GROMACS .gro file of C-alpha atoms in nm:
model
  381
    1MET     CA    1  -0.006   0.006  -0.003
    2TYR     CA    2   0.118   0.359  -0.111
    3ASN     CA    3   0.163   0.632   0.142
    4SER     CA    4  -0.083   0.914   0.100
    5SER     CA    5   0.034   1.265  -0.049
    6PRO     CA    6   0.036   1.411   0.295
    7GLU     CA    7   0.261   1.153   0.444
    8ARG     CA    8   0.489   1.139   0.153
    9ILE     CA    9   0.606   1.542   0.177
   10ASN     CA   10   0.586   1.564   0.582
   11PRO     CA   11   0.942   1.665   0.673
   12PRO     CA   12   1.132   1.467   0.890
   13ARG     CA   13   1.090   1.614   1.275
   14ARG     CA   14   1.361   1.845   1.324
   15LYS     CA   15   1.617   1.825   1.620
   16SER     CA   16   1.742   2.083   1.853
   17CYS     CA   17   2.093   2.266   1.799
   18ASP     CA   18   2.378   2.117   1.941
   19ALA     CA   19   2.395   2.430   2.223
   20CYS     CA   20   2.036   2.363   2.358
   21TRP     CA   21   2.078   1.987   2.319
   22MET     CA   22   2.394   2.031   2.555
   23ALA     CA   23   2.215   2.264   2.808
   24LYS     CA   24   1.888   2.051   2.793
   25ARG     CA   25   1.701   2.383   2.693
   26ARG     CA   26   1.391   2.409   2.475
   27CYS     CA   27   1.482   2.490   2.117
   28ASP     CA   28   1.258   2.697   1.886
   29PHE     CA   29   1.445   2.551   1.595
   30ALA     CA   30   1.461   2.896   1.418
   31LEU     CA   31   1.676   2.936   1.105
   32PRO     CA   32   1.993   3.029   1.085
   33ALA     CA   33   2.007   3.048   1.455
   34CYS     CA   34   1.722   2.959   1.711
   35LEU     CA   35   1.628   3.273   1.947
   36ARG     CA   36   1.849   3.112   2.255
   37CYS     CA   37   2.164   3.101   2.055
   38ALA     CA   38   2.132   3.445   1.901
   39ARG     CA   39   2.071   3.598   2.246
   40ARG     CA   40   2.378   3.429   2.387
   41ASN     CA   41   2.581   3.466   2.067
   42LEU     CA   42   2.667   3.118   2.064
   43PRO     CA   43   2.736   2.904   1.731
   44CYS     CA   44   2.379   2.733   1.662
   45VAL     CA   45   2.459   2.450   1.479
   46TYR     CA   46   2.155   2.164   1.354
   47PRO     CA   47   2.237   1.804   1.345
   48GLY     CA   48   2.383   1.723   1.004
   49GLN     CA   49   2.514   2.064   0.949
   50GLN     CA   50   2.870   2.240   1.005
   51PRO     CA   51   2.912   2.580   1.199
   52ALA     CA   52   2.989   2.836   0.989
   53ILE     CA   53   3.368   2.956   1.043
   54SER     CA   54   3.546   3.286   0.969
   55GLN     CA   55   3.816   3.312   0.753
   56GLU     CA   56   3.923   3.639   0.842
   57PRO     CA   57   4.206   3.541   1.083
   58SER     CA   58   4.394   3.294   0.826
   59SER     CA   59   4.580   3.586   0.663
   60ASP     CA   60   4.694   3.763   0.934
   61ILE     CA   61   4.795   3.401   1.115
   62SER     CA   62   4.973   3.353   0.812
   63LEU     CA   63   5.151   3.723   0.802
   64LEU     CA   64   5.225   3.678   1.198
   65MET     CA   65   5.387   3.337   1.108
   66GLU     CA   66   5.628   3.471   0.844
   67GLN     CA   67   5.730   3.723   1.138
   68VAL     CA   68   5.885   3.457   1.399
   69ASP     CA   69   6.158   3.243   1.398
   70GLY     CA   70   6.011   2.918   1.475
   71LEU     CA   71   5.839   3.027   1.807
   72SER     CA   72   5.524   3.297   1.789
   73SER     CA   73   5.430   3.558   2.021
   74SER     CA   74   5.026   3.648   2.052
   75ILE     CA   75   4.879   3.871   1.828
   76TYR     CA   76   4.973   4.212   2.002
   77VAL     CA   77   4.680   4.427   2.099
   78GLY     CA   78   4.710   4.827   2.114
   79PRO     CA   79   4.698   5.022   2.435
   80GLN     CA   80   4.371   5.067   2.613
   81GLY     CA   81   4.141   5.264   2.429
   82THR     CA   82   4.303   5.273   2.069
   83GLY     CA   83   4.126   4.948   1.937
   84ASN     CA   84   4.393   4.915   1.683
   85ALA     CA   85   4.556   4.558   1.657
   86SER     CA   86   4.924   4.497   1.536
   87SER     CA   87   5.052   4.160   1.385
   88GLY     CA   88   5.409   4.327   1.440
   89ALA     CA   89   5.448   4.115   1.760
   90PRO     CA   90   5.818   4.114   1.897
   91THR     CA   91   6.042   3.807   1.762
   92PHE     CA   92   6.196   3.510   1.956
   93SER     CA   93   6.460   3.493   1.719
   94THR     CA   94   6.756   3.555   2.015
   95MET     CA   95   6.606   3.320   2.242
   96ASP     CA   96   6.804   2.982   2.347
   97PRO     CA   97   6.872   2.774   2.035
   98VAL     CA   98   6.734   2.460   2.271
   99LEU     CA   99   6.373   2.620   2.200
  100ASP     CA  100   6.406   2.658   1.786
  101GLY     CA  101   6.162   2.524   1.588
  102SER     CA  102   5.857   2.514   1.425
  103ASP     CA  103   5.464   2.484   1.519
  104THR     CA  104   5.220   2.580   1.261
  105GLU     CA  105   4.950   2.616   1.466
  106LEU     CA  106   5.092   2.837   1.800
  107VAL     CA  107   4.931   3.128   1.685
  108HIS     CA  108   4.582   2.964   1.659
  109LEU     CA  109   4.604   2.806   2.025
  110ILE     CA  110   4.802   3.146   2.184
  111SER     CA  111   4.556   3.419   2.031
  112PRO     CA  112   4.217   3.260   2.145
  113VAL     CA  113   4.373   3.193   2.517
  114PHE     CA  114   4.545   3.498   2.595
  115HIS     CA  115   4.279   3.761   2.436
  116PRO     CA  116   3.928   3.843   2.556
  117ALA     CA  117   3.648   3.834   2.270
  118VAL     CA  118   3.527   4.154   2.065
  119ARG     CA  119   3.235   4.327   2.119
  120ASP     CA  120   2.945   4.306   1.870
  121GLN     CA  121   2.707   4.611   1.751
  122ASN     CA  122   2.497   4.525   2.077
  123ASN     CA  123   2.769   4.547   2.293
  124CYS     CA  124   2.789   4.194   2.386
  125MET     CA  125   3.105   3.968   2.354
  126ALA     CA  126   3.146   3.807   2.045
  127ILE     CA  127   3.420   3.581   1.881
  128LEU     CA  128   3.547   3.490   1.571
  129ARG     CA  129   3.630   3.110   1.511
  130THR     CA  130   3.905   2.910   1.320
  131ARG     CA  131   3.961   2.543   1.272
  132SER     CA  132   4.260   2.336   1.388
  133SER     CA  133   4.346   2.001   1.246
  134ARG     CA  134   4.481   1.924   1.606
  135PRO     CA  135   4.249   1.730   1.823
  136VAL     CA  136   4.160   1.888   2.158
  137SER     CA  137   4.327   1.601   2.350
  138THR     CA  138   4.642   1.682   2.172
  139ILE     CA  139   4.636   2.075   2.256
  140ILE     CA  140   4.563   1.980   2.587
  141ALA     CA  141   4.854   1.734   2.659
  142THR     CA  142   5.069   1.948   2.471
  143ARG     CA  143   4.969   2.265   2.613
  144LEU     CA  144   4.713   2.290   2.887
  145GLN     CA  145   4.775   1.994   3.106
  146PHE     CA  146   5.020   2.178   3.338
  147ALA     CA  147   4.772   2.486   3.351
  148ILE     CA  148   4.451   2.271   3.393
  149ASP     CA  149   4.580   2.062   3.718
  150ARG     CA  150   4.667   2.402   3.872
  151ILE     CA  151   4.317   2.526   3.758
  152LYS     CA  152   4.167   2.216   3.961
  153GLU     CA  153   4.361   2.270   4.263
  154ALA     CA  154   4.221   2.610   4.307
  155PRO     CA  155   3.932   2.556   4.524
  156ARG     CA  156   4.122   2.354   4.769
  157THR     CA  157   4.410   2.603   4.792
  158THR     CA  158   4.159   2.888   4.805
  159VAL     CA  159   3.992   2.731   5.125
  160LEU     CA  160   4.339   2.582   5.266
  161GLU     CA  161   4.578   2.834   5.169
  162ASN     CA  162   4.382   3.124   5.097
  163GLN     CA  163   4.553   3.169   4.773
  164THR     CA  164   4.539   3.055   4.399
  165PRO     CA  165   4.803   3.146   4.140
  166TRP     CA  166   4.594   3.469   4.042
  167SER     CA  167   4.534   3.550   4.410
  168HIS     CA  168   4.806   3.640   4.655
  169SER     CA  169   4.760   3.459   4.997
  170GLN     CA  170   4.781   3.824   5.187
  171LEU     CA  171   4.533   3.958   4.985
  172TYR     CA  172   4.262   3.877   5.223
  173LYS     CA  173   4.430   3.937   5.518
  174ASP     CA  174   4.200   4.203   5.657
  175GLY     CA  175   3.884   3.983   5.599
  176MET     CA  176   3.689   3.821   5.340
  177PRO     CA  177   3.480   4.068   5.116
  178ARG     CA  178   3.087   3.957   5.089
  179ALA     CA  179   3.145   3.836   4.784
  180MET     CA  180   3.349   3.535   4.899
  181GLN     CA  181   3.124   3.429   5.125
  182GLU     CA  182   2.844   3.305   4.926
  183ASP     CA  183   2.693   3.650   4.866
  184LEU     CA  184   2.717   3.641   4.486
  185LEU     CA  185   2.358   3.728   4.445
  186SER     CA  186   2.354   4.013   4.630
  187PRO     CA  187   2.169   4.292   4.443
  188LEU     CA  188   2.417   4.555   4.555
  189PRO     CA  189   2.701   4.574   4.278
  190PRO     CA  190   3.077   4.602   4.432
  191THR     CA  191   3.155   4.930   4.557
  192THR     CA  192   3.528   4.926   4.624
  193PRO     CA  193   3.818   4.781   4.430
  194LEU     CA  194   3.878   4.496   4.671
  195GLU     CA  195   3.509   4.381   4.616
  196ALA     CA  196   3.509   4.415   4.207
  197LEU     CA  197   3.836   4.199   4.272
  198ALA     CA  198   3.638   3.944   4.510
  199HIS     CA  199   3.367   3.923   4.280
  200THR     CA  200   3.523   3.831   4.018
  201GLN     CA  201   3.762   3.562   4.201
  202ALA     CA  202   3.432   3.414   4.330
  203LEU     CA  203   3.309   3.346   3.980
  204ILE     CA  204   3.603   3.241   3.836
  205LEU     CA  205   3.601   2.946   4.174
  206TYR     CA  206   3.244   2.861   4.059
  207GLN     CA  207   3.330   2.868   3.696
  208ILE     CA  208   3.604   2.585   3.775
  209MET     CA  209   3.399   2.360   3.990
  210TYR     CA  210   3.081   2.364   3.687
  211VAL     CA  211   3.345   2.335   3.395
  212PHE     CA  212   3.531   2.053   3.568
  213ASP     CA  213   3.243   1.868   3.722
  214GLY     CA  214   3.175   1.702   3.433
  215THR     CA  215   2.843   1.653   3.432
  216ILE     CA  216   2.554   1.817   3.153
  217HIS     CA  217   2.411   1.996   3.417
  218ALA     CA  218   2.733   2.159   3.526
  219LEU     CA  219   2.842   2.262   3.211
  220ALA     CA  220   2.508   2.423   3.122
  221SER     CA  221   2.583   2.654   3.447
  222ALA     CA  222   2.914   2.700   3.311
  223GLU     CA  223   2.798   2.808   3.011
  224SER     CA  224   2.527   3.068   3.179
  225LEU     CA  225   2.796   3.195   3.392
  226ILE     CA  226   3.026   3.331   3.123
  227PRO     CA  227   2.860   3.644   3.052
  228ALA     CA  228   2.835   3.743   3.389
  229LEU     CA  229   3.217   3.649   3.425
  230GLU     CA  230   3.315   3.888   3.158
  231ARG     CA  231   3.107   4.185   3.273
  232SER     CA  232   3.266   4.122   3.623
  233ALA     CA  233   3.633   4.101   3.455
  234LEU     CA  234   3.546   4.395   3.249
  235TYR     CA  235   3.425   4.616   3.543
  236LEU     CA  236   3.751   4.487   3.753
  237ARG     CA  237   3.959   4.648   3.482
  238ASN     CA  238   3.856   5.004   3.587
  239PHE     CA  239   4.041   4.960   3.897
  240ILE     CA  240   4.367   4.821   3.741
  241HIS     CA  241   4.697   4.996   3.660
  242MET     CA  242   4.864   4.828   3.385
  243PRO     CA  243   5.239   4.876   3.353
  244ASP     CA  244   5.484   4.921   3.104
  245SER     CA  245   5.863   4.922   3.044
  246ASP     CA  246   5.842   5.317   3.142
  247SER     CA  247   5.610   5.301   3.458
  248MET     CA  248   5.878   5.009   3.576
  249GLU     CA  249   6.152   5.238   3.561
  250SER     CA  250   5.977   5.530   3.740
  251GLU     CA  251   5.875   5.261   3.992
  252GLY     CA  252   6.248   5.137   4.043
  253SER     CA  253   6.334   5.506   4.096
  254ILE     CA  254   6.056   5.605   4.351
  255LEU     CA  255   6.116   5.227   4.522
  256SER     CA  256   6.461   5.273   4.556
  257THR     CA  257   6.480   5.278   4.932
  258MET     CA  258   6.330   5.035   5.178
  259GLU     CA  259   6.030   5.269   5.341
  260PRO     CA  260   5.865   5.370   5.012
  261VAL     CA  261   5.881   5.001   4.901
  262MET     CA  262   5.712   4.900   5.236
  263ASP     CA  263   5.453   5.165   5.201
  264PHE     CA  264   5.394   5.036   4.884
  265TRP     CA  265   5.316   4.654   4.988
  266SER     CA  266   4.948   4.657   5.025
  267LEU     CA  267   4.878   4.853   4.703
  268ARG     CA  268   5.089   4.591   4.523
  269VAL     CA  269   4.910   4.292   4.654
  270PHE     CA  270   4.620   4.402   4.538
  271GLN     CA  271   4.729   4.532   4.179
  272GLU     CA  272   4.930   4.190   4.126
  273SER     CA  273   4.619   3.988   4.209
  274ALA     CA  274   4.382   4.199   4.022
  275ARG     CA  275   4.596   4.197   3.706
  276ARG     CA  276   4.645   3.801   3.710
  277THR     CA  277   4.285   3.768   3.790
  278PHE     CA  278   4.190   4.021   3.516
  279MET     CA  279   4.377   3.786   3.267
  280PHE     CA  280   4.290   3.467   3.397
  281ALA     CA  281   3.915   3.537   3.402
  282PHE     CA  282   3.922   3.533   2.976
  283TYR     CA  283   4.195   3.259   2.994
  284LEU     CA  284   3.943   3.054   3.171
  285ILE     CA  285   3.652   3.090   2.940
  286GLN     CA  286   3.895   2.987   2.661
  287VAL     CA  287   3.970   2.685   2.808
  288TYR     CA  288   3.587   2.606   2.848
  289ASN     CA  289   3.543   2.687   2.472
  290LEU     CA  290   3.799   2.473   2.390
  291LEU     CA  291   3.714   2.173   2.589
  292GLN     CA  292   3.338   2.213   2.435
  293ASN     CA  293   3.509   2.178   2.111
  294ASP     CA  294   3.448   2.521   2.011
  295ARG     CA  295   3.794   2.589   1.957
  296LEU     CA  296   4.081   2.847   1.816
  297ILE     CA  297   3.878   3.137   1.910
  298GLN     CA  298   4.025   3.461   1.724
  299CYS     CA  299   4.045   3.784   1.837
  300ASP     CA  300   4.097   4.066   1.647
  301GLY     CA  301   4.190   4.339   1.859
  302ARG     CA  302   3.889   4.560   1.838
  303LEU     CA  303   3.802   4.556   2.182
  304GLY     CA  304   4.181   4.717   2.258
  305LEU     CA  305   4.243   4.538   2.622
  306VAL     CA  306   4.587   4.497   2.729
  307SER     CA  307   4.757   4.271   2.954
  308ALA     CA  308   5.059   4.311   3.203
  309TRP     CA  309   5.172   4.106   3.506
  310TYR     CA  310   5.505   4.046   3.685
  311SER     CA  311   5.705   3.752   3.692
  312SER     CA  312   5.891   3.700   4.029
  313THR     CA  313   5.846   3.425   4.252
  314HIS     CA  314   6.008   3.598   4.544
  315LEU     CA  315   5.803   3.886   4.481
  316TRP     CA  316   5.454   3.685   4.488
  317ARG     CA  317   5.544   3.441   4.765
  318ALA     CA  318   5.676   3.770   5.031
  319GLN     CA  319   5.437   3.744   5.301
  320ASN     CA  320   5.508   4.122   5.448
  321ALA     CA  321   5.660   4.433   5.350
  322PHE     CA  322   5.988   4.368   5.461
  323ASP     CA  323   6.030   4.063   5.255
  324PHE     CA  324   5.892   4.242   4.961
  325ALA     CA  325   6.112   4.509   5.003
  326VAL     CA  326   6.412   4.291   4.989
  327ALA     CA  327   6.280   4.042   4.708
  328TRP     CA  328   6.223   4.401   4.522
  329ALA     CA  329   6.581   4.569   4.601
  330GLU     CA  330   6.777   4.201   4.566
  331LYS     CA  331   6.570   3.981   4.287
  332GLU     CA  332   6.444   4.017   3.948
  333HIS     CA  333   6.135   4.108   3.844
  334LEU     CA  334   6.043   4.101   3.508
  335LEU     CA  335   5.726   4.207   3.322
  336VAL     CA  336   5.532   4.026   3.093
  337TYR     CA  337   5.323   4.250   2.880
  338ASN     CA  338   5.048   4.155   2.628
  339VAL     CA  339   5.169   3.784   2.659
  340ASP     CA  340   5.545   3.888   2.528
  341PHE     CA  341   5.766   3.640   2.713
  342SER     CA  342   6.075   3.747   2.508
  343GLN     CA  343   6.253   3.921   2.815
  344LEU     CA  344   6.139   3.702   3.084
  345LEU     CA  345   6.309   3.385   2.851
  346GLN     CA  346   6.592   3.611   2.758
  347HIS     CA  347   6.726   3.737   3.100
  348GLY     CA  348   6.523   3.558   3.355
  349GLN     CA  349   6.575   3.248   3.539
  350PRO     CA  350   6.362   2.950   3.640
  351GLY     CA  351   6.320   3.066   4.004
  352ASP     CA  352   6.190   3.386   3.855
  353MET     CA  353   5.905   3.160   3.780
  354ASP     CA  354   5.579   3.119   3.996
  355SER     CA  355   5.288   2.907   3.903
  356PHE     CA  356   5.101   3.133   3.716
  357ALA     CA  357   5.417   3.190   3.479
  358LYS     CA  358   5.461   2.836   3.436
  359MET     CA  359   5.084   2.793   3.350
  360MET     CA  360   5.076   3.083   3.070
  361LEU     CA  361   5.458   2.997   2.958
  362SER     CA  362   5.345   2.625   2.900
  363THR     CA  363   5.047   2.749   2.759
  364SER     CA  364   5.213   2.955   2.512
  365LEU     CA  365   5.561   2.764   2.416
  366GLY     CA  366   5.404   2.367   2.470
  367ILE     CA  367   5.445   2.200   2.830
  368ASP     CA  368   5.810   2.026   2.642
  369ARG     CA  369   5.943   2.346   2.508
  370ALA     CA  370   5.918   2.520   2.838
  371LYS     CA  371   6.070   2.235   3.031
  372ALA     CA  372   6.351   2.247   2.762
  373TRP     CA  373   6.405   2.600   2.873
  374PHE     CA  374   6.405   2.501   3.219
  375TYR     CA  375   6.699   2.213   3.149
  376SER     CA  376   6.910   2.496   2.959
  377LYS     CA  377   6.904   2.723   3.247
  378GLY     CA  378   7.010   2.416   3.440
  379ALA     CA  379   6.683   2.353   3.639
  380VAL     CA  380   6.390   2.091   3.647
  381TRP     CA  381   6.040   2.204   3.589
   0.00000   0.00000   0.00000
């Protein structure tokens, strides 16, 4: 018996898009993107379809790869407010020969990991996607495993040691802000720089627990938390001083005696924690994107954000103003500006790198190359 005409022309039942299916949310099946994905700036991919891939970054990547000698730094993002991106990143040609070599996908990894996304016309965070031939498992094993292991430890070290690689152990010595005491749902926004920092750090801890919980419900919570984490980090940016080489020289002249350095101690603890937290917030978001196979998020630099932090184990581990003053006077403190590790690798020593520096360096160079640099300096990773 033949099917009736209406039965023959009925289309097959359309399935939810991947994002709605993962989050266990209702999908309205709209094309080219469902309402939920459109509102959240998510890639809306229905079963049997491939996501649209931006081809814009490819030419920039090829150009940048021609400008580096084997190893690459990330795409330089102009000073705050300029909104101009430059591919004229410093080269690593003068680095130790032990690190020479080529990795054709280095730029693909560094750019998404270290730079926040760009803004769309609705003032929301947006992203440009490229694809890699390398599976996620390979990227994790070769670049991210060390960092992920440290990230997973953060909730425990926060409770037991009151510190993480991006939060100094003396940051909350005078009391824990309300945001770190399960008061994230308070309708009152942070009113002080310390509260703004605590709010971002609390969201980071929640995001870490969601991302590495492994359940579908936790991953859905991680996805929904990303916009709040982005907003909190960008608000925190208002209280951060991003140093450069000129400000380092001025600080060096001002802090040439013990007393000014000791007075500078409290501000330094906050500023360095804030700088690292700001950078790590976007780093964590990109780790989540990578784990979700939404990999290689490419920043075009239009947001105009910069990052800067000091790599110095001795400064970071100082527990009081006197120890900090001694470390400042006697030990090296190198600035990592816009993820440019060239000065650190040329003039630094393995002892200058704390956990945060090792996380960022191993992500940038790859774990084996970072270990090779340590070995070339007579140290063990």
